[in-house]
Amino acid sequence: MEEAPKTDAASALITAEAKAAEVEHFEQVIKAFQFYQEHGLQVVRKGELSYSRLPLGHQQILQHLPGKADAQKRAIEVNQNFLATIVGHAKSFICTSQLLHDARTHFDVLGSGETLDMDKIRCTLRQFMRDWSEEGANERSQCYQPITDALEAYYSHYPKEERYRLKVLLPGAGLGRLAYNVAKLGFSAQGCEFSYQMLISSNYILNYAPGPKTLALHPWVLSSSNVWDTEGHQLQRVLVPDELPGGLPPSVDFSMVAGDFLEVYRGQHGEWDCVATSFFIDTASNIVDYVEHIHSLLSDGGIWINLGPLLYHYTDSPDVDSIELSYSELRMLILHYGFEIQQEVERTCY
């Protein structure tokens, strides 16, 4: 009797372990969505407790604060309802994943929330405002429109009815708005995203939103620093989506893919006409990997369009390597890999 190859057994074991770890991570994300209201109430209760400890004279001066806390609680409930709706459609996302078939979306006990990443849930709410509300239109015009303008300008010679033949890859796609905007222009577009918070949220807004401006949320309700106006900012209510995704030009292929950009597209040499990155390249631990990979993905004559800062994500992570280049160093790296820089513009946010 022949012995089974050890590499196969080890591979199967690693796969099983990897699947278990992925399911555990996904379920932690779902729990964080469901724990949001309790988390938000804890934040408000801290403020209420601080108010109760003030001298009576100071309480009288700030006597509007209990009413503000009540308004925050109502807004938090609105947010929880919105997040619960996203989770309610997460099963459709699970069904498309080979790793998550055993993942749950309902839990009788959520625990204390200490192990949950609530900052990412709050960030998700804020990103909905930026990507899918009327109020976010100005910000989108600054970080997305330069990319779509450059794309259209570069392929201006290409007949609009033939644009669907051009494949545009958008790593770090977030909630999918830029990828959707590219597809609306007639290009075939694929967004790639690693974060489950973003993935289940984009799955909902792109596929299941009931109509334009039908979903309410308060993106800033738990933000208390640098607030200019309570009603106009901290308690601001926005409606999403500003437009219902759909109605793409005929033959356009539009999709979102889950996974690590470096892994998902490994081996796809020369298969993309454009790679468009918005606020993405500084997420790299080794930015050389990103530049090298983007170059390998592009077909002859293909283009890379990039916009965003160099706020390296792992700067303050002592246990993660981080190659942090200045723009001049990054420019040198880009040229090293054979890119020709046709246009470069420095943009500021002030």
mmCIF file of C-alpha atoms in Angstrom:
data_model
loop_
_atom_site.group_PDB
_atom_site.id
_atom_site.type_symbol
_atom_site.label_atom_id
_atom_site.label_comp_id
_atom_site.label_asym_id
_atom_site.label_seq_id
_atom_site.Cartn_x
_atom_site.Cartn_y
_atom_site.Cartn_z
ATOM 1 C CA MET A 1 0.000 0.000 0.000
ATOM 2 C CA GLU A 2 1.409 3.373 -1.016
ATOM 3 C CA GLU A 3 1.656 6.194 1.464
ATOM 4 C CA ALA A 4 -0.415 9.250 0.616
ATOM 5 C CA PRO A 5 1.746 12.257 -0.254
ATOM 6 C CA LYS A 6 2.385 14.285 2.878
ATOM 7 C CA THR A 7 2.107 17.548 0.975
ATOM 8 C CA ASP A 8 -1.532 16.808 0.079
ATOM 9 C CA ALA A 9 -2.453 16.036 3.686
ATOM 10 C CA ALA A 10 -0.677 19.123 4.929
ATOM 11 C CA SER A 11 -2.391 21.200 2.254
ATOM 12 C CA ALA A 12 -5.811 19.858 3.254
ATOM 13 C CA LEU A 13 -5.089 20.603 6.909
ATOM 14 C CA ILE A 14 -3.969 24.141 6.140
ATOM 15 C CA THR A 15 -7.054 24.692 4.006
ATOM 16 C CA ALA A 16 -9.336 23.523 6.799
ATOM 17 C CA GLU A 17 -7.565 25.737 9.308
ATOM 18 C CA ALA A 18 -7.654 28.684 6.947
ATOM 19 C CA LYS A 19 -11.373 28.231 6.381
ATOM 20 C CA ALA A 20 -12.036 28.041 10.116
ATOM 21 C CA ALA A 21 -10.018 31.199 10.727
ATOM 22 C CA GLU A 22 -11.808 33.024 7.905
ATOM 23 C CA VAL A 23 -15.225 32.020 9.234
ATOM 24 C CA GLU A 24 -14.255 33.175 12.728
ATOM 25 C CA HIS A 25 -13.071 36.533 11.371
ATOM 26 C CA PHE A 26 -16.221 37.000 9.292
ATOM 27 C CA GLU A 27 -18.459 36.206 12.249
ATOM 28 C CA GLN A 28 -16.600 38.770 14.357
ATOM 29 C CA VAL A 29 -17.411 41.359 11.694
ATOM 30 C CA ILE A 30 -21.094 40.367 11.727
ATOM 31 C CA LYS A 31 -21.155 40.576 15.514
ATOM 32 C CA ALA A 32 -19.667 44.068 15.344
ATOM 33 C CA PHE A 33 -22.485 45.159 13.007
ATOM 34 C CA GLN A 34 -25.009 43.769 15.462
ATOM 35 C CA PHE A 35 -23.274 45.229 18.526
ATOM 36 C CA TYR A 36 -23.253 48.776 17.169
ATOM 37 C CA GLN A 37 -26.245 50.029 19.148
ATOM 38 C CA GLU A 38 -24.871 48.778 22.464
ATOM 39 C CA HIS A 39 -21.499 50.275 21.611
ATOM 40 C CA GLY A 40 -23.104 53.597 20.745
ATOM 41 C CA LEU A 41 -25.149 53.647 23.929
ATOM 42 C CA GLN A 42 -21.992 53.011 25.939
ATOM 43 C CA VAL A 43 -20.432 56.096 24.355
ATOM 44 C CA VAL A 44 -23.492 58.212 25.139
ATOM 45 C CA ARG A 45 -23.748 56.872 28.713
ATOM 46 C CA LYS A 46 -20.202 57.976 29.378
ATOM 47 C CA GLY A 47 -21.190 61.496 28.372
ATOM 48 C CA GLU A 48 -24.302 61.339 30.534
ATOM 49 C CA LEU A 49 -22.252 60.179 33.498
ATOM 50 C CA SER A 50 -19.734 62.976 32.965
ATOM 51 C CA TYR A 51 -22.602 65.482 32.865
ATOM 52 C CA SER A 52 -24.113 64.108 36.089
ATOM 53 C CA ARG A 53 -20.819 64.702 37.892
ATOM 54 C CA LEU A 54 -20.657 68.371 36.981
ATOM 55 C CA PRO A 55 -21.414 70.973 39.653
ATOM 56 C CA LEU A 56 -25.114 71.925 39.572
ATOM 57 C CA GLY A 57 -24.260 75.388 38.320
ATOM 58 C CA HIS A 58 -22.434 73.939 35.332
ATOM 59 C CA GLN A 59 -25.294 71.502 34.677
ATOM 60 C CA GLN A 60 -27.697 74.434 34.489
ATOM 61 C CA ILE A 61 -25.484 76.189 31.948
ATOM 62 C CA LEU A 62 -25.362 73.003 29.845
ATOM 63 C CA GLN A 63 -28.941 71.899 30.508
ATOM 64 C CA HIS A 64 -29.435 71.098 26.810
ATOM 65 C CA LEU A 65 -27.043 68.133 27.016
ATOM 66 C CA PRO A 66 -29.586 65.524 28.269
ATOM 67 C CA GLY A 67 -31.764 66.335 25.254
ATOM 68 C CA LYS A 68 -28.747 65.992 22.979
ATOM 69 C CA ALA A 69 -28.022 62.573 24.483
ATOM 70 C CA ASP A 70 -31.616 61.478 23.789
ATOM 71 C CA ALA A 71 -31.260 62.638 20.174
ATOM 72 C CA GLN A 72 -28.030 60.649 19.875
ATOM 73 C CA LYS A 73 -29.780 57.522 21.148
ATOM 74 C CA ARG A 74 -32.490 57.885 18.512
ATOM 75 C CA ALA A 75 -29.890 58.345 15.787
ATOM 76 C CA ILE A 76 -27.967 55.309 17.029
ATOM 77 C CA GLU A 77 -31.122 53.233 16.720
ATOM 78 C CA VAL A 78 -31.562 54.423 13.124
ATOM 79 C CA ASN A 79 -27.988 53.365 12.386
ATOM 80 C CA GLN A 80 -28.529 49.966 13.980
ATOM 81 C CA ASN A 81 -31.595 49.383 11.824
ATOM 82 C CA PHE A 82 -29.545 50.219 8.735
ATOM 83 C CA LEU A 83 -26.705 47.907 9.763
ATOM 84 C CA ALA A 84 -29.175 45.111 10.570
ATOM 85 C CA THR A 85 -30.563 45.405 7.047
ATOM 86 C CA ILE A 86 -27.064 44.934 5.623
ATOM 87 C CA VAL A 87 -26.504 41.856 7.802
ATOM 88 C CA GLY A 88 -29.917 40.543 6.760
ATOM 89 C CA HIS A 89 -28.619 40.284 3.189
ATOM 90 C CA ALA A 90 -25.172 38.918 4.078
ATOM 91 C CA LYS A 91 -26.224 35.333 3.349
ATOM 92 C CA SER A 92 -26.214 36.151 -0.353
ATOM 93 C CA PHE A 93 -22.567 37.171 0.016
ATOM 94 C CA ILE A 94 -21.714 34.025 2.003
ATOM 95 C CA CYS A 95 -23.149 31.857 -0.762
ATOM 96 C CA THR A 96 -20.614 33.228 -3.237
ATOM 97 C CA SER A 97 -17.612 32.430 -1.013
ATOM 98 C CA GLN A 98 -15.872 29.069 -0.892
ATOM 99 C CA LEU A 99 -14.466 29.931 2.534
ATOM 100 C CA LEU A 100 -17.620 31.094 4.303
ATOM 101 C CA HIS A 101 -20.234 28.423 3.647
ATOM 102 C CA ASP A 102 -20.402 27.549 7.359
ATOM 103 C CA ALA A 103 -20.487 31.151 8.594
ATOM 104 C CA ARG A 104 -23.398 32.330 10.752
ATOM 105 C CA THR A 105 -25.161 35.689 10.744
ATOM 106 C CA HIS A 106 -27.277 35.231 13.866
ATOM 107 C CA PHE A 107 -25.953 34.986 17.418
ATOM 108 C CA ASP A 108 -27.937 34.662 20.632
ATOM 109 C CA VAL A 109 -25.146 36.263 22.655
ATOM 110 C CA LEU A 110 -22.772 38.951 21.387
ATOM 111 C CA GLY A 111 -20.705 39.315 24.552
ATOM 112 C CA SER A 112 -19.186 42.515 25.886
ATOM 113 C CA GLY A 113 -17.894 43.714 22.530
ATOM 114 C CA GLU A 114 -14.309 44.054 23.777
ATOM 115 C CA THR A 115 -12.928 41.917 20.943
ATOM 116 C CA LEU A 116 -14.970 43.634 18.218
ATOM 117 C CA ASP A 117 -13.575 46.308 15.905
ATOM 118 C CA MET A 118 -16.216 48.991 16.335
ATOM 119 C CA ASP A 119 -14.086 51.710 14.750
ATOM 120 C CA LYS A 120 -14.472 49.984 11.387
ATOM 121 C CA ILE A 121 -18.255 49.946 11.761
ATOM 122 C CA ARG A 122 -18.257 53.670 12.450
ATOM 123 C CA CYS A 123 -15.949 54.161 9.464
ATOM 124 C CA THR A 124 -18.328 52.132 7.279
ATOM 125 C CA LEU A 125 -21.206 54.468 8.151
ATOM 126 C CA ARG A 126 -19.096 57.504 7.285
ATOM 127 C CA GLN A 127 -18.055 55.928 3.994
ATOM 128 C CA PHE A 128 -21.695 55.397 3.056
ATOM 129 C CA MET A 129 -22.135 59.142 3.322
ATOM 130 C CA ARG A 130 -19.111 59.798 1.108
ATOM 131 C CA ASP A 131 -19.870 57.181 -1.539
ATOM 132 C CA TRP A 132 -23.642 56.961 -1.698
ATOM 133 C CA SER A 133 -25.244 60.204 -0.523
ATOM 134 C CA GLU A 134 -25.889 63.592 -2.111
ATOM 135 C CA GLU A 135 -23.908 65.134 0.735
ATOM 136 C CA GLY A 136 -20.825 63.180 -0.369
ATOM 137 C CA ALA A 137 -20.964 64.415 -3.968
ATOM 138 C CA ASN A 138 -18.341 67.124 -3.460
ATOM 139 C CA GLU A 139 -15.858 64.694 -1.919
ATOM 140 C CA ARG A 140 -16.497 62.177 -4.695
ATOM 141 C CA SER A 141 -15.832 64.876 -7.268
ATOM 142 C CA GLN A 142 -12.412 65.414 -5.693
ATOM 143 C CA CYS A 143 -11.281 61.800 -5.287
ATOM 144 C CA TYR A 144 -13.197 59.896 -7.998
ATOM 145 C CA GLN A 145 -13.870 62.308 -10.847
ATOM 146 C CA PRO A 146 -10.190 62.971 -11.640
ATOM 147 C CA ILE A 147 -9.854 59.225 -12.206
ATOM 148 C CA THR A 148 -12.910 58.890 -14.450
ATOM 149 C CA ASP A 149 -11.923 62.065 -16.321
ATOM 150 C CA ALA A 150 -8.429 60.673 -16.972
ATOM 151 C CA LEU A 151 -9.882 57.343 -18.078
ATOM 152 C CA GLU A 152 -12.245 58.975 -20.562
ATOM 153 C CA ALA A 153 -9.536 61.304 -21.849
ATOM 154 C CA TYR A 154 -7.059 58.493 -22.460
ATOM 155 C CA TYR A 155 -9.629 56.411 -24.341
ATOM 156 C CA SER A 156 -11.358 59.351 -26.046
ATOM 157 C CA HIS A 157 -10.492 57.805 -29.417
ATOM 158 C CA TYR A 158 -12.357 54.631 -28.490
ATOM 159 C CA PRO A 159 -16.020 54.458 -29.641
ATOM 160 C CA LYS A 160 -18.330 54.662 -26.612
ATOM 161 C CA GLU A 161 -20.317 51.657 -27.762
ATOM 162 C CA GLU A 162 -17.073 49.626 -27.768
ATOM 163 C CA ARG A 163 -15.826 50.698 -24.324
ATOM 164 C CA TYR A 164 -17.160 47.533 -22.725
ATOM 165 C CA ARG A 165 -14.216 45.709 -24.323
ATOM 166 C CA LEU A 166 -11.838 47.676 -22.083
ATOM 167 C CA LYS A 167 -11.291 46.078 -18.675
ATOM 168 C CA VAL A 168 -10.708 48.352 -15.671
ATOM 169 C CA LEU A 169 -9.537 46.931 -12.347
ATOM 170 C CA LEU A 170 -10.115 48.917 -9.145
ATOM 171 C CA PRO A 171 -8.285 47.541 -6.074
ATOM 172 C CA GLY A 172 -9.423 48.788 -2.678
ATOM 173 C CA ALA A 173 -12.910 49.353 -4.084
ATOM 174 C CA GLY A 174 -14.586 49.956 -0.711
ATOM 175 C CA LEU A 175 -18.344 50.365 -1.161
ATOM 176 C CA GLY A 176 -18.042 50.070 -4.931
ATOM 177 C CA ARG A 177 -19.007 53.602 -5.990
ATOM 178 C CA LEU A 178 -15.962 54.345 -8.134
ATOM 179 C CA ALA A 179 -16.203 50.953 -9.822
ATOM 180 C CA TYR A 180 -19.897 51.596 -10.469
ATOM 181 C CA ASN A 181 -19.159 55.059 -11.881
ATOM 182 C CA VAL A 182 -16.577 53.549 -14.238
ATOM 183 C CA ALA A 183 -19.093 50.947 -15.390
ATOM 184 C CA LYS A 184 -21.686 53.667 -15.975
ATOM 185 C CA LEU A 185 -19.282 55.255 -18.440
ATOM 186 C CA GLY A 186 -19.388 52.035 -20.471
ATOM 187 C CA PHE A 187 -16.139 50.393 -19.353
ATOM 188 C CA SER A 188 -16.148 46.866 -17.929
ATOM 189 C CA ALA A 189 -15.135 47.309 -14.307
ATOM 190 C CA GLN A 190 -14.176 45.014 -11.464
ATOM 191 C CA GLY A 191 -13.669 46.179 -7.903
ATOM 192 C CA CYS A 192 -11.493 44.207 -5.496
ATOM 193 C CA GLU A 193 -11.889 44.597 -1.748
ATOM 194 C CA PHE A 194 -10.350 42.860 1.265
ATOM 195 C CA SER A 195 -12.502 44.197 4.122
ATOM 196 C CA TYR A 196 -15.623 42.228 5.037
ATOM 197 C CA GLN A 197 -17.163 45.412 6.439
ATOM 198 C CA MET A 198 -16.936 46.929 2.975
ATOM 199 C CA LEU A 199 -17.827 43.745 1.113
ATOM 200 C CA ILE A 200 -21.121 42.939 2.819
ATOM 201 C CA SER A 201 -22.067 46.626 2.716
ATOM 202 C CA SER A 202 -21.339 47.004 -0.994
ATOM 203 C CA ASN A 203 -23.145 43.716 -1.627
ATOM 204 C CA TYR A 204 -26.252 45.257 -0.098
ATOM 205 C CA ILE A 205 -26.136 48.742 -1.618
ATOM 206 C CA LEU A 206 -25.271 47.508 -5.115
ATOM 207 C CA ASN A 207 -27.725 44.617 -5.252
ATOM 208 C CA TYR A 208 -30.543 45.087 -2.754
ATOM 209 C CA ALA A 209 -31.124 48.786 -2.038
ATOM 210 C CA PRO A 210 -34.921 49.295 -2.341
ATOM 211 C CA GLY A 211 -34.707 52.648 -4.101
ATOM 212 C CA PRO A 212 -32.963 56.017 -4.200
ATOM 213 C CA LYS A 213 -32.791 57.871 -0.879
ATOM 214 C CA THR A 214 -34.737 55.183 0.965
ATOM 215 C CA LEU A 215 -32.209 54.357 3.689
ATOM 216 C CA ALA A 216 -31.414 56.746 6.543
ATOM 217 C CA LEU A 217 -28.273 56.924 8.649
ATOM 218 C CA HIS A 218 -26.425 59.350 10.928
ATOM 219 C CA PRO A 219 -22.722 58.936 10.059
ATOM 220 C CA TRP A 220 -21.279 61.341 12.647
ATOM 221 C CA VAL A 221 -23.478 60.682 15.682
ATOM 222 C CA LEU A 222 -20.627 59.212 17.768
ATOM 223 C CA SER A 223 -18.063 61.800 16.654
ATOM 224 C CA SER A 224 -17.668 64.536 19.274
ATOM 225 C CA SER A 225 -14.318 66.123 18.401
ATOM 226 C CA ASN A 226 -14.021 69.163 16.118
ATOM 227 C CA VAL A 227 -17.788 69.433 15.696
ATOM 228 C CA TRP A 228 -18.871 72.834 14.375
ATOM 229 C CA ASP A 229 -22.615 72.344 14.889
ATOM 230 C CA THR A 230 -24.550 69.612 16.668
ATOM 231 C CA GLU A 231 -27.676 69.538 14.502
ATOM 232 C CA GLY A 232 -25.949 70.271 11.215
ATOM 233 C CA HIS A 233 -23.053 67.883 11.676
ATOM 234 C CA GLN A 234 -23.036 65.447 14.592
ATOM 235 C CA LEU A 235 -26.743 64.584 14.304
ATOM 236 C CA GLN A 236 -26.861 65.010 10.526
ATOM 237 C CA ARG A 237 -29.194 62.586 8.776
ATOM 238 C CA VAL A 238 -28.365 61.447 5.259
ATOM 239 C CA LEU A 239 -30.260 59.252 2.819
ATOM 240 C CA VAL A 240 -28.644 56.590 0.661
ATOM 241 C CA PRO A 241 -28.219 55.696 -2.098
ATOM 242 C CA ASP A 242 -28.330 59.009 -3.939
ATOM 243 C CA GLU A 243 -29.035 56.940 -7.050
ATOM 244 C CA LEU A 244 -30.139 53.345 -7.388
ATOM 245 C CA PRO A 245 -27.354 51.224 -8.915
ATOM 246 C CA GLY A 246 -28.375 49.715 -12.217
ATOM 247 C CA GLY A 247 -29.110 50.600 -15.808
ATOM 248 C CA LEU A 248 -25.562 50.022 -17.014
ATOM 249 C CA PRO A 249 -24.792 50.225 -20.737
ATOM 250 C CA PRO A 250 -25.293 46.995 -22.704
ATOM 251 C CA SER A 251 -22.504 44.390 -22.560
ATOM 252 C CA VAL A 252 -20.731 46.097 -19.653
ATOM 253 C CA ASP A 253 -19.309 43.581 -17.184
ATOM 254 C CA PHE A 254 -19.459 44.967 -13.631
ATOM 255 C CA SER A 255 -18.444 42.917 -10.597
ATOM 256 C CA MET A 256 -16.915 43.008 -7.126
ATOM 257 C CA VAL A 257 -14.355 40.441 -5.974
ATOM 258 C CA ALA A 258 -13.370 39.586 -2.397
ATOM 259 C CA GLY A 259 -9.758 39.046 -1.456
ATOM 260 C CA ASP A 260 -6.199 40.306 -1.297
ATOM 261 C CA PHE A 261 -5.292 42.252 -4.453
ATOM 262 C CA LEU A 262 -1.873 40.596 -4.628
ATOM 263 C CA GLU A 263 -3.343 37.104 -4.354
ATOM 264 C CA VAL A 264 -6.599 37.334 -6.315
ATOM 265 C CA TYR A 265 -4.939 38.516 -9.523
ATOM 266 C CA ARG A 266 -1.782 36.477 -9.323
ATOM 267 C CA GLY A 267 -0.998 35.120 -12.778
ATOM 268 C CA GLN A 268 -3.266 37.541 -14.675
ATOM 269 C CA HIS A 269 -0.389 39.030 -16.645
ATOM 270 C CA GLY A 270 -1.417 41.584 -19.252
ATOM 271 C CA GLU A 271 -5.144 40.986 -18.780
ATOM 272 C CA TRP A 272 -6.250 44.512 -17.803
ATOM 273 C CA ASP A 273 -6.411 47.684 -19.862
ATOM 274 C CA CYS A 274 -6.426 49.947 -16.829
ATOM 275 C CA VAL A 275 -5.757 49.705 -13.111
ATOM 276 C CA ALA A 276 -7.306 52.620 -11.202
ATOM 277 C CA THR A 277 -6.338 53.177 -7.570
ATOM 278 C CA SER A 278 -7.969 55.714 -5.275
ATOM 279 C CA PHE A 279 -6.571 56.110 -1.758
ATOM 280 C CA PHE A 280 -5.122 52.620 -2.036
ATOM 281 C CA ILE A 281 -1.382 52.296 -2.624
ATOM 282 C CA ASP A 282 -0.452 53.414 0.910
ATOM 283 C CA THR A 283 -2.236 50.344 2.285
ATOM 284 C CA ALA A 284 0.742 48.246 1.217
ATOM 285 C CA SER A 285 3.217 46.785 3.647
ATOM 286 C CA ASN A 286 5.679 46.672 0.742
ATOM 287 C CA ILE A 287 4.693 49.243 -1.877
ATOM 288 C CA VAL A 288 7.135 47.688 -4.328
ATOM 289 C CA ASP A 289 4.817 44.662 -4.477
ATOM 290 C CA TYR A 290 1.932 46.895 -5.527
ATOM 291 C CA VAL A 291 3.820 48.745 -8.264
ATOM 292 C CA GLU A 292 5.320 45.522 -9.613
ATOM 293 C CA HIS A 293 1.950 43.744 -9.566
ATOM 294 C CA ILE A 294 0.070 46.600 -11.226
ATOM 295 C CA HIS A 295 2.655 46.711 -14.011
ATOM 296 C CA SER A 296 2.340 42.964 -14.574
ATOM 297 C CA LEU A 297 -1.459 43.151 -14.835
ATOM 298 C CA LEU A 298 -1.543 45.778 -17.574
ATOM 299 C CA SER A 299 -1.779 44.898 -21.243
ATOM 300 C CA ASP A 300 0.471 46.576 -23.810
ATOM 301 C CA GLY A 301 -0.601 50.223 -23.907
ATOM 302 C CA GLY A 302 -2.524 49.850 -20.658
ATOM 303 C CA ILE A 303 -2.600 52.611 -18.057
ATOM 304 C CA TRP A 304 -2.417 53.017 -14.297
ATOM 305 C CA ILE A 305 -4.394 55.949 -12.871
ATOM 306 C CA ASN A 306 -3.686 56.754 -9.230
ATOM 307 C CA LEU A 307 -4.959 59.377 -6.814
ATOM 308 C CA GLY A 308 -4.433 59.555 -3.086
ATOM 309 C CA PRO A 309 -2.037 60.286 -0.242
ATOM 310 C CA LEU A 310 0.950 58.413 1.123
ATOM 311 C CA LEU A 311 -0.390 57.904 4.642
ATOM 312 C CA TYR A 312 1.161 54.495 5.121
ATOM 313 C CA HIS A 313 -1.218 52.257 7.028
ATOM 314 C CA TYR A 314 1.388 50.295 8.950
ATOM 315 C CA THR A 315 3.470 53.238 10.181
ATOM 316 C CA ASP A 316 2.355 52.722 13.780
ATOM 317 C CA SER A 317 2.244 48.911 13.659
ATOM 318 C CA PRO A 318 5.441 47.662 15.337
ATOM 319 C CA ASP A 319 4.841 44.047 14.317
ATOM 320 C CA VAL A 320 4.266 44.736 10.599
ATOM 321 C CA ASP A 321 6.991 45.636 8.102
ATOM 322 C CA SER A 322 6.342 48.920 6.327
ATOM 323 C CA ILE A 323 8.263 50.320 3.347
ATOM 324 C CA GLU A 324 7.452 54.034 3.355
ATOM 325 C CA LEU A 325 8.636 56.003 0.344
ATOM 326 C CA SER A 326 8.412 59.709 -0.365
ATOM 327 C CA TYR A 327 6.678 60.633 -3.601
ATOM 328 C CA SER A 328 10.018 61.269 -5.312
ATOM 329 C CA GLU A 329 11.176 57.788 -4.293
ATOM 330 C CA LEU A 330 7.878 56.263 -5.411
ATOM 331 C CA ARG A 331 8.162 58.089 -8.729
ATOM 332 C CA MET A 332 11.615 56.602 -9.227
ATOM 333 C CA LEU A 333 10.211 53.138 -8.475
ATOM 334 C CA ILE A 334 7.361 53.613 -10.955
ATOM 335 C CA LEU A 335 9.812 54.582 -13.696
ATOM 336 C CA HIS A 336 12.027 51.631 -12.800
ATOM 337 C CA TYR A 337 9.225 49.229 -13.708
ATOM 338 C CA GLY A 338 8.829 50.768 -17.145
ATOM 339 C CA PHE A 339 5.911 53.121 -16.690
ATOM 340 C CA GLU A 340 5.843 56.367 -18.653
ATOM 341 C CA ILE A 341 4.334 59.170 -16.590
ATOM 342 C CA GLN A 342 2.018 61.143 -18.867
ATOM 343 C CA GLN A 343 0.457 63.408 -16.261
ATOM 344 C CA GLU A 344 1.105 64.174 -12.603
ATOM 345 C CA VAL A 345 -0.678 66.743 -10.480
ATOM 346 C CA GLU A 346 -0.261 67.614 -6.816
ATOM 347 C CA ARG A 347 -3.640 68.034 -5.137
ATOM 348 C CA THR A 348 -4.262 69.365 -1.650
ATOM 349 C CA CYS A 349 -7.254 69.091 0.653
ATOM 350 C CA TYR A 350 -7.076 72.706 1.832
#
